[in-house]
CSV table of C-alpha atoms and ligand atoms in Angstrom, one decimal:
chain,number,residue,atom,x,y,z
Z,1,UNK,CA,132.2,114.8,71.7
Z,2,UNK,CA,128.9,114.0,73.8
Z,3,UNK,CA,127.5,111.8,70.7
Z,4,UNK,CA,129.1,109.0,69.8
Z,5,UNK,CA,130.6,109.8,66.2
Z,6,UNK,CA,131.5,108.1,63.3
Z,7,UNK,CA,134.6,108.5,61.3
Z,8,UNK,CA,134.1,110.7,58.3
Z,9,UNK,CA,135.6,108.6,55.7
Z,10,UNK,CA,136.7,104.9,55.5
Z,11,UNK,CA,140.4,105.8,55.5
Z,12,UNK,CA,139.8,107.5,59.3
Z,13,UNK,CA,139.4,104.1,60.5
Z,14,UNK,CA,142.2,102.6,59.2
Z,15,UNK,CA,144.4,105.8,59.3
Z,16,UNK,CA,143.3,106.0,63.4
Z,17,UNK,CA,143.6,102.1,63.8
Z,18,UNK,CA,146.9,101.5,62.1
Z,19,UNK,CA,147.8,104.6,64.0
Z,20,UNK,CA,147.4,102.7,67.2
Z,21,UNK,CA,149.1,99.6,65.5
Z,22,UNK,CA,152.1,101.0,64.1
Z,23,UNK,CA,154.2,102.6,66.5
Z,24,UNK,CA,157.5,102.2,68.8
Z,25,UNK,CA,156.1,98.6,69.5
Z,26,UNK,CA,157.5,97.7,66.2
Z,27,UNK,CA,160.4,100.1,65.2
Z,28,UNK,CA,161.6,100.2,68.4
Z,29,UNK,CA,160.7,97.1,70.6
Z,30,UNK,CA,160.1,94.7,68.2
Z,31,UNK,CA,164.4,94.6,66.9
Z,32,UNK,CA,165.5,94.6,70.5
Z,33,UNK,CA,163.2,91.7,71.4
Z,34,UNK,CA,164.4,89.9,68.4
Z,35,UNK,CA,167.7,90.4,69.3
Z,36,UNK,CA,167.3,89.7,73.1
Z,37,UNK,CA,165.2,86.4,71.9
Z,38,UNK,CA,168.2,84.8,69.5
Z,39,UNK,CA,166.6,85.6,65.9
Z,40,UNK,CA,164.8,84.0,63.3
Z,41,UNK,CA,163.1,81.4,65.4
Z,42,UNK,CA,161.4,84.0,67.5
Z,43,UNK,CA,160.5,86.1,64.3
Z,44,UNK,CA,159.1,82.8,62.9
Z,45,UNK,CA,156.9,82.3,65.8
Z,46,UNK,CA,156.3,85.8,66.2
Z,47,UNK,CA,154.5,86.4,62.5
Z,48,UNK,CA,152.3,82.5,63.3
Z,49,UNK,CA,151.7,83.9,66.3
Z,50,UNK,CA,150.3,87.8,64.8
Z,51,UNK,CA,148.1,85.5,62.1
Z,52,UNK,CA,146.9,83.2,63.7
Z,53,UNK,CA,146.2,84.4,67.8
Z,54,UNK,CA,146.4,88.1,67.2
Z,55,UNK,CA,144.3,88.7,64.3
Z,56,UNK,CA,141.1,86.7,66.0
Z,57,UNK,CA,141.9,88.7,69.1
Z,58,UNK,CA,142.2,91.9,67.0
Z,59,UNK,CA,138.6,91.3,65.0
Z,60,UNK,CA,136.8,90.6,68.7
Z,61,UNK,CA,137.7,93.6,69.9
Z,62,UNK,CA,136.7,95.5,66.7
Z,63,UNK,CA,133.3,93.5,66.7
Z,64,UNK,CA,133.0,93.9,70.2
Z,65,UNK,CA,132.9,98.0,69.7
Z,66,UNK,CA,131.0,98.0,66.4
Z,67,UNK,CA,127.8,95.8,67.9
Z,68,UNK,CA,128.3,97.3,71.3
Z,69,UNK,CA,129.1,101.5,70.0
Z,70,UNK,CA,130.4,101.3,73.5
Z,71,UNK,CA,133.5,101.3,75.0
Z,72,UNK,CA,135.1,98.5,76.4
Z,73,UNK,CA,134.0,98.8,80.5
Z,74,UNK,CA,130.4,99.5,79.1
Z,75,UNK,CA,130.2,97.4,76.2
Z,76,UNK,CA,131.7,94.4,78.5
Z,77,UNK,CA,129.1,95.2,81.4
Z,78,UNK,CA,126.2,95.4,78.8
Z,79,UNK,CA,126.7,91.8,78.5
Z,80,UNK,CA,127.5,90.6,82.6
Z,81,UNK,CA,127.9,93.2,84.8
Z,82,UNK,CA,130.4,90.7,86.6
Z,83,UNK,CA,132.7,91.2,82.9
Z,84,UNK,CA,133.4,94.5,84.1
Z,85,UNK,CA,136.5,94.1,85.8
Z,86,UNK,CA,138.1,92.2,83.3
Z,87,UNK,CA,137.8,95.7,81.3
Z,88,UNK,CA,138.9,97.5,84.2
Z,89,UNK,CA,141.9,95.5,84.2
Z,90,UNK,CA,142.5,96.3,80.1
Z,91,UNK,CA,141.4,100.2,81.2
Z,92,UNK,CA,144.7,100.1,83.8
Z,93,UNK,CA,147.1,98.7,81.8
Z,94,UNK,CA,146.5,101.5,79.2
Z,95,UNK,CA,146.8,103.3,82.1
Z,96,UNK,CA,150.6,102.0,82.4
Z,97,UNK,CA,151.6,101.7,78.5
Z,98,UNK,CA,150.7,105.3,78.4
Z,99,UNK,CA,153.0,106.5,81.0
Z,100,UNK,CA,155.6,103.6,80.0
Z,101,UNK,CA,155.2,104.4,76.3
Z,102,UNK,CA,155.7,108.6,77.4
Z,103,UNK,CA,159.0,108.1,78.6
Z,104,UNK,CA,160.2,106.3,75.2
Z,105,UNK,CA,158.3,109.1,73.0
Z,106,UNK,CA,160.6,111.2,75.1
Z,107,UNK,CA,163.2,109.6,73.6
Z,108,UNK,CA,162.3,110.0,71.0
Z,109,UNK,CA,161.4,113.8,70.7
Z,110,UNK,CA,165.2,114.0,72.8
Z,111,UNK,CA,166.8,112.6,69.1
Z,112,UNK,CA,164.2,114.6,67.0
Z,113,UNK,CA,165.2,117.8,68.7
Z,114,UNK,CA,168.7,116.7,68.3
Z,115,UNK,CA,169.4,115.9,64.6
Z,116,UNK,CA,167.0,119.4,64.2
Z,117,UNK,CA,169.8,121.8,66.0
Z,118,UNK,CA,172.5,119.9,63.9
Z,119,UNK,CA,170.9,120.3,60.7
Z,120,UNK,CA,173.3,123.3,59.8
Z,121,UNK,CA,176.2,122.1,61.2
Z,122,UNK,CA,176.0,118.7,59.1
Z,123,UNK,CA,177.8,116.4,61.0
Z,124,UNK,CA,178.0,115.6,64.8
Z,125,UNK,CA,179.0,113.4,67.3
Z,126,UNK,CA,176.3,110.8,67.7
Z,127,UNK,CA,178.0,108.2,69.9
Z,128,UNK,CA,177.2,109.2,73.6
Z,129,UNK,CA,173.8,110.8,72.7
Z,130,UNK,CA,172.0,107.7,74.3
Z,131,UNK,CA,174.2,107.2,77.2
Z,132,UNK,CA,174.1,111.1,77.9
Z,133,UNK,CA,170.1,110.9,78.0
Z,134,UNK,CA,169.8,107.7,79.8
Z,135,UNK,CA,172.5,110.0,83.4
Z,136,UNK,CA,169.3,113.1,82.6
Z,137,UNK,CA,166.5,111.9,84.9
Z,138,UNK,CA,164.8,115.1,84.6
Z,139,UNK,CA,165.1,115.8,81.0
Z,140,UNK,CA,163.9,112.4,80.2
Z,141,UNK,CA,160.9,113.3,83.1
Z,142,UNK,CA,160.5,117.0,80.9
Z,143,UNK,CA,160.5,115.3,77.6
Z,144,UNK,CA,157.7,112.2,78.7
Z,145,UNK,CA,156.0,115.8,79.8
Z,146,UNK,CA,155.8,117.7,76.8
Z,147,UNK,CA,154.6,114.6,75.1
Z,148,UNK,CA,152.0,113.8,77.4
Z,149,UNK,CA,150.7,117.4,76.9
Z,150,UNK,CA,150.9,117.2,72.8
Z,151,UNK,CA,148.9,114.0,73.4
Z,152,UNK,CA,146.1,115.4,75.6
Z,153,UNK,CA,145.8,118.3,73.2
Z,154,UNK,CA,145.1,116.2,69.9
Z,155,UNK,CA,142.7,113.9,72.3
Z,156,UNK,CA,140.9,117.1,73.3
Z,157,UNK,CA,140.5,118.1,69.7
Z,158,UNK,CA,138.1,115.0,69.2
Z,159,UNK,CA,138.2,111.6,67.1
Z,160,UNK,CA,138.1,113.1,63.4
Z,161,UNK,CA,139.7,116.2,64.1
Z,162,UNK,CA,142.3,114.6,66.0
Z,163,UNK,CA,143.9,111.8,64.4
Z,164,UNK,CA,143.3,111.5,61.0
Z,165,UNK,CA,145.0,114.6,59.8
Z,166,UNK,CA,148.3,114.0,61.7
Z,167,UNK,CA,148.8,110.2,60.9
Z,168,UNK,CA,147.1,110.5,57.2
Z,169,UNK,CA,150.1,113.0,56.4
Z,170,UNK,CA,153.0,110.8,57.9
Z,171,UNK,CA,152.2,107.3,57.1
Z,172,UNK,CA,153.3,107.4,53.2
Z,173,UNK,CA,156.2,109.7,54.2
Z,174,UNK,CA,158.0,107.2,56.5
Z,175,UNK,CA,156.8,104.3,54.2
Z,176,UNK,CA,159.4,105.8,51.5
Z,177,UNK,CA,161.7,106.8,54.3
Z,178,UNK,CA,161.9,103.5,56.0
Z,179,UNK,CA,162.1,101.8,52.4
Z,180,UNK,CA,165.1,104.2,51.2
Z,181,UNK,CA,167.3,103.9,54.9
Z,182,UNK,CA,166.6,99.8,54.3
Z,183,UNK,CA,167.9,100.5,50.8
Z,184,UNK,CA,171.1,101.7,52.3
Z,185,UNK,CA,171.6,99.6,55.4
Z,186,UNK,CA,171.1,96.4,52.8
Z,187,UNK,CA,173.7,97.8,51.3
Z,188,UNK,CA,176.2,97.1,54.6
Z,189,UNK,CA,178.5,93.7,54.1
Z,190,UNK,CA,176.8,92.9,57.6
Z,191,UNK,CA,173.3,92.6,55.2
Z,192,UNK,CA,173.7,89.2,54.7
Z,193,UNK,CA,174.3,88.1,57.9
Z,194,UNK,CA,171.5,89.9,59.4
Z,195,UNK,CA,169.4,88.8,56.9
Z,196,UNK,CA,169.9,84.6,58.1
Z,197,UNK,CA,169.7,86.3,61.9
Z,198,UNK,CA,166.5,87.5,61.1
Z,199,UNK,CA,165.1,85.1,58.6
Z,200,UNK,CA,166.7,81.5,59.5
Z,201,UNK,CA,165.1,79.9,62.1
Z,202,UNK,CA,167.7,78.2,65.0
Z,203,UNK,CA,165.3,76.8,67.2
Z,204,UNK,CA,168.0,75.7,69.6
Z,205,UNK,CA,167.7,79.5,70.6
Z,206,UNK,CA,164.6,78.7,72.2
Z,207,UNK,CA,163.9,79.1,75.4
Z,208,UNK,CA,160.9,78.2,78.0
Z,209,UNK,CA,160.0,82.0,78.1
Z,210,UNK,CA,160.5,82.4,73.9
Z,211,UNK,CA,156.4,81.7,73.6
Z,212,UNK,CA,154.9,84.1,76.0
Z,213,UNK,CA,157.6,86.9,74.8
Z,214,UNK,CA,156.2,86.3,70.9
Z,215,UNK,CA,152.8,86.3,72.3
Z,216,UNK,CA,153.1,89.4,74.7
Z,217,UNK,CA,154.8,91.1,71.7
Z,218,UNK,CA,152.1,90.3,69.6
Z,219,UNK,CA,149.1,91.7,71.8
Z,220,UNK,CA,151.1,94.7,72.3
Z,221,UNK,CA,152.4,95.9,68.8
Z,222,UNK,CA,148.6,94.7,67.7
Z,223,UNK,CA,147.2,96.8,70.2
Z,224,UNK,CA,144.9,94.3,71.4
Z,225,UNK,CA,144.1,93.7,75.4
Z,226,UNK,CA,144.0,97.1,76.2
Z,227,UNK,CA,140.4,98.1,74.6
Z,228,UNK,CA,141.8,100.3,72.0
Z,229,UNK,CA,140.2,98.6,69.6
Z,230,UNK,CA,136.8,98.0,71.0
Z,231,UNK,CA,136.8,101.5,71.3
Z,232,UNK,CA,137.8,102.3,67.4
Z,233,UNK,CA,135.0,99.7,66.0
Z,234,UNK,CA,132.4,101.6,68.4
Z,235,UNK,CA,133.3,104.5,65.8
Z,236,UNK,CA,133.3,101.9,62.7
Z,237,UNK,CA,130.7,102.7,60.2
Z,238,UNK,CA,127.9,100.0,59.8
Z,239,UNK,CA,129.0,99.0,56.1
Z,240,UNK,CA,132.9,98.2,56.9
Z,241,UNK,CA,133.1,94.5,56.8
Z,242,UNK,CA,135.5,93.6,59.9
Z,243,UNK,CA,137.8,90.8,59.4
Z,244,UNK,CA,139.1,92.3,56.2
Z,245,UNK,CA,139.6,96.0,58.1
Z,246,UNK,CA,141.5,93.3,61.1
Z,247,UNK,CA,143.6,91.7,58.3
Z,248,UNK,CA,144.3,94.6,56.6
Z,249,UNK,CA,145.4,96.6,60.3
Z,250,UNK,CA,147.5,93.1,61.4
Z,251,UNK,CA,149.0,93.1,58.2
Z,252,UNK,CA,151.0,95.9,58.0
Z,253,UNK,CA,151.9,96.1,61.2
Z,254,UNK,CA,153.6,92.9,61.2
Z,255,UNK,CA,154.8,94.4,57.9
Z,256,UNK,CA,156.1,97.6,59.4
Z,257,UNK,CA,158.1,95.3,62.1
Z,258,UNK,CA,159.6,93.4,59.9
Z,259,UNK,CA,160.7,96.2,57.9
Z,260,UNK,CA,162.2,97.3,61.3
Z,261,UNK,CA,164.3,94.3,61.6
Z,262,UNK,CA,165.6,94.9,58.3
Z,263,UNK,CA,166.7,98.5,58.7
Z,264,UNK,CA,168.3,98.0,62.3
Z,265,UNK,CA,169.9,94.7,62.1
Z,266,UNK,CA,172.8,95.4,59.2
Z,267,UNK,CA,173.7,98.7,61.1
Z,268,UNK,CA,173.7,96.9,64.6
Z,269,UNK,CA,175.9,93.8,63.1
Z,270,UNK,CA,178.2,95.6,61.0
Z,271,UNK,CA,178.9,98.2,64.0
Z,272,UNK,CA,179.9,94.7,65.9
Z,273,UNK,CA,180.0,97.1,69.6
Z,274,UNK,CA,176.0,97.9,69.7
Z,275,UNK,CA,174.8,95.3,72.4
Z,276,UNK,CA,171.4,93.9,70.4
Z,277,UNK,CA,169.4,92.7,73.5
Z,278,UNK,CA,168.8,95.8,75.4
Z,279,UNK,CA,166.1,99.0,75.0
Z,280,UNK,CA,168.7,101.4,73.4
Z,281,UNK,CA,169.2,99.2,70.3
Z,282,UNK,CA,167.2,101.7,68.0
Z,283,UNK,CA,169.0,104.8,69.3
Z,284,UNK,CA,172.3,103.4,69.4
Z,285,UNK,CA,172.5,102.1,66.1
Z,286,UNK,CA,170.1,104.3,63.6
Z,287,UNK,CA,171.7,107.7,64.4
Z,288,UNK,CA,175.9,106.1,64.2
Z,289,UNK,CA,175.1,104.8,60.9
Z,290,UNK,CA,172.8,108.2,60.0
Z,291,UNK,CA,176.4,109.8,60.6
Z,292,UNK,CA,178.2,108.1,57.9
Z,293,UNK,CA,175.4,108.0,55.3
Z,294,UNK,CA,175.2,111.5,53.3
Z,295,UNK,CA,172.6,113.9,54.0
Z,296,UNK,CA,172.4,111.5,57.2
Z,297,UNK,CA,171.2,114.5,59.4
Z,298,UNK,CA,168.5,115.7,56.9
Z,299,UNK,CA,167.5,111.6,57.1
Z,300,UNK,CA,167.8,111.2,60.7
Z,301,UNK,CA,165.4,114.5,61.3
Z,302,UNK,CA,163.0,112.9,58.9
Z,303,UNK,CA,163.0,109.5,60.9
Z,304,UNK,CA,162.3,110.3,64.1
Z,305,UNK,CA,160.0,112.9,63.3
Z,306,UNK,CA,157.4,110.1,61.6
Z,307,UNK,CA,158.8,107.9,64.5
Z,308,UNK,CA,157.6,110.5,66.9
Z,309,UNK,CA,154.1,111.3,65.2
Z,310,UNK,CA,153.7,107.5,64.8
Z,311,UNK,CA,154.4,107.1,68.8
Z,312,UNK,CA,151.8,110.5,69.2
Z,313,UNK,CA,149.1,108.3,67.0
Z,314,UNK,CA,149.5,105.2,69.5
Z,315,UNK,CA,149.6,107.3,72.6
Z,316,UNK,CA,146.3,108.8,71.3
Z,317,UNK,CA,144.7,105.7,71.1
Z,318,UNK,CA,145.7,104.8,74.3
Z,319,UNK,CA,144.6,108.1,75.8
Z,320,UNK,CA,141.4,108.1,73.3
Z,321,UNK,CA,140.2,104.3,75.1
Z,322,UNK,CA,141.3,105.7,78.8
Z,323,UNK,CA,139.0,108.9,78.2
Z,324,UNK,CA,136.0,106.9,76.6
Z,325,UNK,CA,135.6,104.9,79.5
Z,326,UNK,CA,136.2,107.5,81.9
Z,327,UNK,CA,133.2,110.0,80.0
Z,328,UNK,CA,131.0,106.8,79.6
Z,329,UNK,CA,131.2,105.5,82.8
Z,330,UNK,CA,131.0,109.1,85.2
Z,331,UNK,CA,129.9,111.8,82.5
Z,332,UNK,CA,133.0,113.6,83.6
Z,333,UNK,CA,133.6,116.3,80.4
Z,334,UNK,CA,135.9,114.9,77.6
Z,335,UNK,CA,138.5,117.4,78.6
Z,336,UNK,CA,138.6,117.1,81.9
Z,337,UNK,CA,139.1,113.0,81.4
Z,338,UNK,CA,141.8,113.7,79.2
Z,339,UNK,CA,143.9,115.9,81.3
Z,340,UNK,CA,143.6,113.9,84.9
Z,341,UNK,CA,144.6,111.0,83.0
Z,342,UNK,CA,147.2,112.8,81.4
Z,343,UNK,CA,148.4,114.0,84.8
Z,344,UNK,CA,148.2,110.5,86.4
Z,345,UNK,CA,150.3,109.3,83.5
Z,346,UNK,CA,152.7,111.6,84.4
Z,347,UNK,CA,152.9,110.7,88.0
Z,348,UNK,CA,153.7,106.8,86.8
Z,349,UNK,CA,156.3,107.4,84.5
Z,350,UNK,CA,158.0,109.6,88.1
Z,351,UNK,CA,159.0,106.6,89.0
Z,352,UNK,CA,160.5,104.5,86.4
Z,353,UNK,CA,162.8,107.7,85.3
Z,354,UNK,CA,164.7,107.8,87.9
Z,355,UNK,CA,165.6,104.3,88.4
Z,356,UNK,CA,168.1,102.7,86.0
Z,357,UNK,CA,167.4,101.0,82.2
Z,358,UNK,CA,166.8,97.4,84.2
Z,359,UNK,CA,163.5,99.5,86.0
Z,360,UNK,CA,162.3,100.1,82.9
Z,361,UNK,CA,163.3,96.6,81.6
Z,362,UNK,CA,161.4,95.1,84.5
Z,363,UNK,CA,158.2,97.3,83.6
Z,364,UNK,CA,158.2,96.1,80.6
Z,365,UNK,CA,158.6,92.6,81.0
Z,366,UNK,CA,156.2,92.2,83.9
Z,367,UNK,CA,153.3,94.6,81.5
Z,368,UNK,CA,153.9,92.8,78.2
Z,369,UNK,CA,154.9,89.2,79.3
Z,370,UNK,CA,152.8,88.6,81.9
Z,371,UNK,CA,149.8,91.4,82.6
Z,372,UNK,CA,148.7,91.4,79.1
Z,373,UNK,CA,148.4,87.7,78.2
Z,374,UNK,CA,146.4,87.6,81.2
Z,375,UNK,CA,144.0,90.5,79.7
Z,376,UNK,CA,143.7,88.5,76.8
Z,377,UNK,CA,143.4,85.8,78.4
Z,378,UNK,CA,140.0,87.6,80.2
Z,379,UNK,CA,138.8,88.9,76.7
Z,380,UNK,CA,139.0,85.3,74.8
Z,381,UNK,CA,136.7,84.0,77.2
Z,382,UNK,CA,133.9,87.1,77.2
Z,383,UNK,CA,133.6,87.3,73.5
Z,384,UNK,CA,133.8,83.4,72.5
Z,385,UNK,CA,130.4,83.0,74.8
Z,386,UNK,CA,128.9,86.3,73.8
Z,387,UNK,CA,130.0,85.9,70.0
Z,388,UNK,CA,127.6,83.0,69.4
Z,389,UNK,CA,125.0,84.2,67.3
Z,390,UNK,CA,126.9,87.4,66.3
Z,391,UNK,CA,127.5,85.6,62.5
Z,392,UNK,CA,126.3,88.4,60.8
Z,393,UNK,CA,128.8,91.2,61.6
Z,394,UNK,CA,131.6,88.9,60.9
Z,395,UNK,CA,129.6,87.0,57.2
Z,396,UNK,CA,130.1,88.7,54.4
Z,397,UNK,CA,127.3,87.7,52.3
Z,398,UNK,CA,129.2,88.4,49.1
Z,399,UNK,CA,132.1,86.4,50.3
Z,400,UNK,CA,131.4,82.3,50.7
Z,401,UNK,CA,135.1,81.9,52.3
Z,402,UNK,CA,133.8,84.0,55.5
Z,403,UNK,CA,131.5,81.3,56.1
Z,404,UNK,CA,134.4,79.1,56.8
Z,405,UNK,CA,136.2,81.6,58.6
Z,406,UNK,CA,133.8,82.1,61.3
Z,407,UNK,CA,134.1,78.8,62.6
Z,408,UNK,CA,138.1,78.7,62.3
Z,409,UNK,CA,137.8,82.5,64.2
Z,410,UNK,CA,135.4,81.1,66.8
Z,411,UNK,CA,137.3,77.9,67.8
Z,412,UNK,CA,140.4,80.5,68.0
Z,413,UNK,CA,138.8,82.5,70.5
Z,414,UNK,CA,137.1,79.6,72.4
Z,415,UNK,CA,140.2,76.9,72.4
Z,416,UNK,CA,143.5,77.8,70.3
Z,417,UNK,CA,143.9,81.4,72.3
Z,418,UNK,CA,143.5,80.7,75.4
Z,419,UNK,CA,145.2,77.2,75.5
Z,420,UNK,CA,148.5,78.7,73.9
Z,421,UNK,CA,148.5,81.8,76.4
Z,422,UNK,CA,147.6,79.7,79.3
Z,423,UNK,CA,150.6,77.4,77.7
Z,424,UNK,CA,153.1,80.3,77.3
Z,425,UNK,CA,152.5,81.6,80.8
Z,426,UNK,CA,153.4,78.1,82.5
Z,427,UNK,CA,156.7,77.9,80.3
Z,428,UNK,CA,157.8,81.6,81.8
Z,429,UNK,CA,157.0,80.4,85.1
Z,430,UNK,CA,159.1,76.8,84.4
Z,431,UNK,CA,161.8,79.8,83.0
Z,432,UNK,CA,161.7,82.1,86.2
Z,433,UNK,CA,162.0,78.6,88.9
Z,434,UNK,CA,164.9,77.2,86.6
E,1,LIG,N1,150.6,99.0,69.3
E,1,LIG,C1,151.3,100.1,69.7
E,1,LIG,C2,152.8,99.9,69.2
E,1,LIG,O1,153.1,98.9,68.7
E,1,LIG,C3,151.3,100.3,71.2
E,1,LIG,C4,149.9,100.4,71.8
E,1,LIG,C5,149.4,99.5,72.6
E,1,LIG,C6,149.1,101.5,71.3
E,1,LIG,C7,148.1,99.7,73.0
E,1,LIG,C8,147.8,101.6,71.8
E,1,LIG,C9,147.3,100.7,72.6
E,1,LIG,O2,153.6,100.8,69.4
């Protein structure tokens, strides 16, 4: 795409933004990080945290791309050329969550494929699968492959063509799944117990790190940090009013996780052996309790085929904001960008493959803890001082209350934001000397 498009319809914004949104940051990450961080305290923080940090965050970036029609590394230098190595830093760390997020799609696919062969055999032996993937370095290598390679090819096909086909079919489809599997798994006598795990907040489980682990969640399931967004409001047509398209993505993605925590957290209690602090919570305890349930296999094939297209629609974003830059910055064709960067992706995830789960863990922690609060961090400052006098993108002229909510969004971005991530990285350093 040499010109900068626009997306055809209103629903290919929000189809290709909650794309990016929704995705194994919240069926899959978001349930083990609960689990790992004690329960409903952290889910407490966690949703104040999505409201009232990410959703400012979320709009900037949005604003950023629609005033800009740039990318992030341009639109950041069109306003100091010494801003653009904060966007250089949000450009890398795509860089990693693609590669990091390949290897779980690859998961993924590995349990797709799986409950696919078993269809006509109707039952099967679910219990090692995860165990039996995590000893395959290579097939877990293969399988991050073959999705890096379905990603690059939807990329190539270009914004419209791309995204809002695939995700436009799946999102109602896994809305009724999700919604009939939480039907069932509320039906477990573990239901109510999971239900005050997730839902009552016991802030003596609290720790020093707690904060910066809601926070990191919260840039990373709202895909904010990482320029995916400024890229998707450089596409945003000029009537779409962009707090309310913000709300609307941050709202159902902090939906959609919670959702998550319903579905998983009856199966994982009531199975009493699934340890609920570690990566493999989702694949240990969806497909044992898929088993049991009838027409389990049909279900399970459903599942993690709108799991896997949801993690395709979030690696496309992440591959859409890497190529972007790459074309806007060096003219380099749009499918030559997306293929070295698919191959450089590759070449990342090498590494973390063949190292144990704790590898991965460490990844992880260091990208979403620490790495992308600081992005943030480097984002809150650029657009509070180059927001000032941008009040008519956000005002709605029809709507007196977004008066009010520009000043409330501006002293986010200026003081609340940064003083809580500055705040949450000093109590994970107090956590890491204890
Ligand atoms: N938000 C996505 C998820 O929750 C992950 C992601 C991050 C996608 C950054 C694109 C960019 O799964």
């Amino acid at each position: 795409m040499g010109k900068r498009g626009s997306w055809k319809t209103r629903y290919g914004f929000y189809l290709a933004a909650i794309g990016s949104a929704c995705g194994l940051g919240n069926l899959w990450r978001f349930p083990y990080v609960v689990g790992d961080s004690g329960g409903g305290a952290f889910v407490l923080i966690y949703v104040l945290l999505a409201l009232l940090i990410g959703l400012p965050l979320l709009i900037a970036e949005l604003m950023l791309g629609k005033s800009s029609k740039k990318s992030i590394l341009s639109a950041l230098s069109g306003i100091n050329k010494k801003f653009k190595w904060v966007g250089m830093f949000s450009v890398l760390l795509s860089m990693i969550v693609f590669s990091y997020y390949a290897i779980i799609s690859g998961w993924v696919l590995h349990f797709l494929v799986q409950f696919f062969i078993h269809i006509p055999r109707e039952s099967f032996e679910v219990q090692p699968l995860f165990s039996a993937l995590m000893a395959k370095n290579w097939l877990q290598l293969g399988l991050a492959s073959v999705h890096i390679l379905l990603t690059i090819i939807v990329v190539i096909k270009g914004v419209q063509d791309g995204l809002e086909k695939w995700i436009g079919a799946m999102m109602p489809l896994f809305t009724v799944l999700l919604l009939l599997l939480i039907f069932k798994s509320l039906a477990l006598p573990a239901s109510m117990d999971a239900l005050r795990f997730l839902f009552y907040p016991d802030f003596s489980k609290i720790t020093w790190s707690t904060l910066g682990h809601a926070l990191g969640h919260v840039f990373f399931t709202l895909s904010v940090g990482f320029g995916t967004m400024v890229t998707f409001g450089s596409y945003l047509r000029e009537s779409e009013h962009i707090p309310t398209a913000g709300y609307r993505v941050a709202l159902m993605d902090t939906l959609l996780s919670l959702l998550a925590g319903l579905l998983i957290f009856p199966i994982a209690l009531q199975a009493s052996n699934i340890p609920l602090t570690e990566p493999g919570l989702l694949f240990e305890a969806l497909p044992r309790f898929l088993a049991q349930v009838q027409g389990g296999i049909i279900f399970g094939f459903a599942f993690f085929l709108c799991l896997y297209i949801a993690a395709l629609g979030a690696s496309i974003g992440l591959l859409e904001v890497i190529v972007s830059n790459f074309v806007d910055q060096t003219k380099v064709s749009r499918n030559k960008a997306a293929w070295l960067a698919g191959i450089f992706g590759l070449l990342l995830a090498i590494f973390p493959t063949f190292r144990d789960q704790g590898m991965l863990a460490l990844v992880d922690s260091i990208l979403i803890n620490w790495l992308l609060p600081l992005a943030a961090l480097g984002m809150c400052f650029i657009m509070a001082h180059s927001f000032k006098n941008k009040e008519k993108i956000f005002i709605d002229s029809d709507k007196i209350e977004s008066v009010i909510l520009y000043s409330h969004w501006l002293f986010v971005l200026k003081y609340l934001a940064p003083a809580t991530i500055v705040l949450a990285l000093f109590f994970q350093l107090i956590d890491i000397l204890h």
